mmCIF file of C-alpha atoms in Angstrom:
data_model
loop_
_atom_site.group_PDB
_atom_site.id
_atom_site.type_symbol
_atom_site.label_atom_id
_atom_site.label_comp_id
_atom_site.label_asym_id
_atom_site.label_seq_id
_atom_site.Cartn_x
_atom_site.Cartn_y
_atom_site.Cartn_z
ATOM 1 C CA UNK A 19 189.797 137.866 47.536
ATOM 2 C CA UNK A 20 192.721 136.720 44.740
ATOM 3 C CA UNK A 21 196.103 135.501 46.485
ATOM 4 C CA UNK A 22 198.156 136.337 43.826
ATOM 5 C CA UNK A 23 201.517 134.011 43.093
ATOM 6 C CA UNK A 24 203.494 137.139 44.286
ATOM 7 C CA UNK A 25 201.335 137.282 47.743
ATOM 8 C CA UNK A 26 202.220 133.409 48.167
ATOM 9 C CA UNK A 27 205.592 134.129 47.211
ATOM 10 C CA UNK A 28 206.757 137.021 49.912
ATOM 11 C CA UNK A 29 204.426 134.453 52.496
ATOM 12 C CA UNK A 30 206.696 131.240 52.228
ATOM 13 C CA UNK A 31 209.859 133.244 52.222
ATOM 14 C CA UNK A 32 209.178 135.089 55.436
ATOM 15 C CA UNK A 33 207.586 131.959 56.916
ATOM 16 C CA UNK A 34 210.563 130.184 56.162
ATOM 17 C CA UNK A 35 213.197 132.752 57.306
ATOM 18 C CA UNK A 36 214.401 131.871 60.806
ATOM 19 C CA UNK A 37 213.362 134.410 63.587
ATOM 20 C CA UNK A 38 216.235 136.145 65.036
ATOM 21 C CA UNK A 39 215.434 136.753 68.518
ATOM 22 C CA UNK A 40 217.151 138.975 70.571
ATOM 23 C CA UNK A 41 217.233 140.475 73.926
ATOM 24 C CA UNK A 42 218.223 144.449 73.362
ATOM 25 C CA UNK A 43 219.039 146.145 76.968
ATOM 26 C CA UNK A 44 218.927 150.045 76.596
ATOM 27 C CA UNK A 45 218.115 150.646 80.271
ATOM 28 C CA UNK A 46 217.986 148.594 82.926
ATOM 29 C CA UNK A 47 218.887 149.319 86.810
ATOM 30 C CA UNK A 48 217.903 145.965 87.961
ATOM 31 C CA UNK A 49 215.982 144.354 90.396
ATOM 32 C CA UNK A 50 215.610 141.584 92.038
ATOM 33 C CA UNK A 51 218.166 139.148 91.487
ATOM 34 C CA UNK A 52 215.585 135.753 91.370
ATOM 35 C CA UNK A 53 213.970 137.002 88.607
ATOM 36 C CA UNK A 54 217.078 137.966 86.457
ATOM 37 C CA UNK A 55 218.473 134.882 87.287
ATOM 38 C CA UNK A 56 214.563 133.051 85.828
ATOM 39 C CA UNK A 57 214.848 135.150 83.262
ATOM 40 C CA UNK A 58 218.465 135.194 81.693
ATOM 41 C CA UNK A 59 217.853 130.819 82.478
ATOM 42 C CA UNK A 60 215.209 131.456 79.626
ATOM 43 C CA UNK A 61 217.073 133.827 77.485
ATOM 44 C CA UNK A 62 220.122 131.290 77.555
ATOM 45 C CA UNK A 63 217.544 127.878 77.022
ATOM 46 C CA UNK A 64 216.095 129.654 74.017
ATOM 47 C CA UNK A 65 219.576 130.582 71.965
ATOM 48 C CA UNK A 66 218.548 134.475 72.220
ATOM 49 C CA UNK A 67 221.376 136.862 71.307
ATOM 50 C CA UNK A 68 221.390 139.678 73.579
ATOM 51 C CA UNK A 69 222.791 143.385 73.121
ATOM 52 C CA UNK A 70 223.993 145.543 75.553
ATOM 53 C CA UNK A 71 222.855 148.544 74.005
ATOM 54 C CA UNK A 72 222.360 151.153 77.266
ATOM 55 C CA UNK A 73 222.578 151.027 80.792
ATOM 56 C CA UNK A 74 222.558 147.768 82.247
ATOM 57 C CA UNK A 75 223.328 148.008 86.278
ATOM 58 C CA UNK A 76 223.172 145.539 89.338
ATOM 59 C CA UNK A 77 221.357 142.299 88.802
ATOM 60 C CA UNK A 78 221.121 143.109 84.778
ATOM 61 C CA UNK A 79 224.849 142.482 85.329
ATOM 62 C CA UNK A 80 223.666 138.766 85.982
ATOM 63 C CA UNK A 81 223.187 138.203 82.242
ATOM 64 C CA UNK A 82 227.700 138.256 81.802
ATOM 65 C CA UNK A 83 227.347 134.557 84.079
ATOM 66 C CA UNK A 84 223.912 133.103 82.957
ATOM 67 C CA UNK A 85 223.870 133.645 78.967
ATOM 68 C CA UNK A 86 226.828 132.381 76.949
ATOM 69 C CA UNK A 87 229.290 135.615 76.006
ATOM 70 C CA UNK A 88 229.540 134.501 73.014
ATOM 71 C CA UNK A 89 225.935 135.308 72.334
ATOM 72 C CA UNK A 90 225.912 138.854 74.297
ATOM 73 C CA UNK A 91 227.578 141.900 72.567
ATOM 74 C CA UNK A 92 227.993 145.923 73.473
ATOM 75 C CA UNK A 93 227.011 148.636 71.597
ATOM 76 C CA UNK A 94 229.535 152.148 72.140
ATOM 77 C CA UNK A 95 226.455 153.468 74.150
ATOM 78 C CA UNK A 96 226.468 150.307 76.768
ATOM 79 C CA UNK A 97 228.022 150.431 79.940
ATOM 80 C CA UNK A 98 227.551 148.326 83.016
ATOM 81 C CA UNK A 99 227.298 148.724 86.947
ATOM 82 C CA UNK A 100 228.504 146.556 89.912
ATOM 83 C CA UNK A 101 227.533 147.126 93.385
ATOM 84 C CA UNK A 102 226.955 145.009 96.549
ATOM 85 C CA UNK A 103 223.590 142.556 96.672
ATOM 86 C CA UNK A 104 221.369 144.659 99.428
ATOM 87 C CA UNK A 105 218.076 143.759 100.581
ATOM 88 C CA UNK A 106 214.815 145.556 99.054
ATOM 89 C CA UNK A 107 214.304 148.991 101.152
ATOM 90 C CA UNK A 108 210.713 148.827 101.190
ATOM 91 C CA UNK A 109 211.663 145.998 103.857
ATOM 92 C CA UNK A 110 214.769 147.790 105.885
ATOM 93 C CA UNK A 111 212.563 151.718 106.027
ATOM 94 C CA UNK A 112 214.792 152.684 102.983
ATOM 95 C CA UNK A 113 217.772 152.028 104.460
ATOM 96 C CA UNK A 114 220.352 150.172 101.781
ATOM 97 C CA UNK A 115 221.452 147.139 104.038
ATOM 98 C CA UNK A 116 224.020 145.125 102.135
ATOM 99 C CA UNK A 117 224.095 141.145 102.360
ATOM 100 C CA UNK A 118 227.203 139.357 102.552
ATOM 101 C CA UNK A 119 225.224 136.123 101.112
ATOM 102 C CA UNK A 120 223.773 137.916 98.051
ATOM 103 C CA UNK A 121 226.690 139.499 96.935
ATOM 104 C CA UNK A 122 228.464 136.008 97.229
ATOM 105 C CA UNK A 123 225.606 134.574 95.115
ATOM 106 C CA UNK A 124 226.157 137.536 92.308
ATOM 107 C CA UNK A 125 229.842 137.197 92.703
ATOM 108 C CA UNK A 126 229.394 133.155 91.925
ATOM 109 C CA UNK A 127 227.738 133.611 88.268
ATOM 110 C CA UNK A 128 230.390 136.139 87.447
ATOM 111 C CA UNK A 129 232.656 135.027 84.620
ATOM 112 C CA UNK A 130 236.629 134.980 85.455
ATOM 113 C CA UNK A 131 237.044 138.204 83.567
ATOM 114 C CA UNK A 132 234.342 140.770 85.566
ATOM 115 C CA UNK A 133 235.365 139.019 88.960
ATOM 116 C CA UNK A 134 239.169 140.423 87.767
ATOM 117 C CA UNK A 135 237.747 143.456 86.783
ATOM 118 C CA UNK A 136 235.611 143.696 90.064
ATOM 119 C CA UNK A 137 239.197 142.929 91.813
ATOM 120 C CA UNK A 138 241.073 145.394 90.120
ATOM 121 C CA UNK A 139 238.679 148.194 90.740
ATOM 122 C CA UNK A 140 238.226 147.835 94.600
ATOM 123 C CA UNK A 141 236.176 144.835 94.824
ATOM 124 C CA UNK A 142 232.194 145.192 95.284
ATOM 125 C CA UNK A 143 230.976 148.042 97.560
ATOM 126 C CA UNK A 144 228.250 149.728 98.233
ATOM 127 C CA UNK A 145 228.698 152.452 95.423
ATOM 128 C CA UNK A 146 227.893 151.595 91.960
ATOM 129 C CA UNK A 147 231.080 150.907 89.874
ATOM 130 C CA UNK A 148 230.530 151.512 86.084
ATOM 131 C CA UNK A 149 232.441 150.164 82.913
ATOM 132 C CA UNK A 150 231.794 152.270 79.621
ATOM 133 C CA UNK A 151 232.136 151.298 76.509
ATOM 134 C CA UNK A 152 236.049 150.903 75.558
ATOM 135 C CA UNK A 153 239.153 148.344 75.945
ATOM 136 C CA UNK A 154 237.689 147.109 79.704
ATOM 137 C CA UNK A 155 234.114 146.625 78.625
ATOM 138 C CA UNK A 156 235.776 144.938 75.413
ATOM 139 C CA UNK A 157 238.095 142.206 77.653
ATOM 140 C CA UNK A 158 234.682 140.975 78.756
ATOM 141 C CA UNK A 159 232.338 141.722 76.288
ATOM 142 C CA UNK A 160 232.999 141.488 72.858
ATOM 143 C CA UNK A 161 231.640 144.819 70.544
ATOM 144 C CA UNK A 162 228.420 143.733 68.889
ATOM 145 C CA UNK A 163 229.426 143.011 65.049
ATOM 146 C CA UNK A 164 227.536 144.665 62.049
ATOM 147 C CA UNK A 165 225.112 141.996 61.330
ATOM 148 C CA UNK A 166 223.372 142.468 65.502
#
């Protein structure tokens, strides 16, 4: 087999072109909050920029107080939901029973500006509360720029 000089060429360059990892979040209801909070640690300990692109709800939400903001960005189809920290229904016969100690534990990692908007809109109840894509979602998140 010939390696030809162009073949070697196109090989260095994209060997030497830094990878530009990214988280992209289309759709995402959450889970359990442990793991978000394990895996937005290793999101934020790698540099990985990380778009809001969809739905991210409940302990996605985690992601605004564990990776920088400065490396997270919305798309117009992102929007995100708050609700109370509850405990997994397999466990309570599918009844949603809400804990006081979890939602203080989401409510910690919140930045300044979604506990304000968390404030303004009620505070954090059982029903999901939803920011779309506009000015509110934009006083928190900044719009993902051309180059994401």
């Amino acid at each position: 087999m010939r390696i030809t000089l162009l073949s070697l060429l196109l090989l260095f360059v994209a060997a030497a072109t830094p990878a530009r990892a990214q988280l992209h979040i289309t759709r995402d209801h959450g889970g359990y909050v442990e793991e978000y909070k394990a895996k937005y640690k290793r999101v934020r300990a790698t540099g990985e920029r990380v778009i809001i692109d969809g739905i991210c709800n409940s302990a996605c939400t985690l992601v605004l107080g564990i990776v920088p903001l400065n490396k997270i960005c919305v798309t117009p189809k992102a929007s995100l939901g708050f609700h109370q920290a509850y405990y997994d229904k397999a466990f309570t016969f599918g009844i949603k029973v809400t804990s006081a100690e979890g939602t203080s534990d989401l409510m910690s990692y919140y930045p300044d500006t979604v506990k304000d908007w968390i404030r303004r809109n009620g505070g954090l109840t059982t029903d999901m509360k939803k920011i779309k894509n506009g000015v509110e979602l934009w006083k928190i998140i900044d719009p993902c720029p051309e180059e994401w």
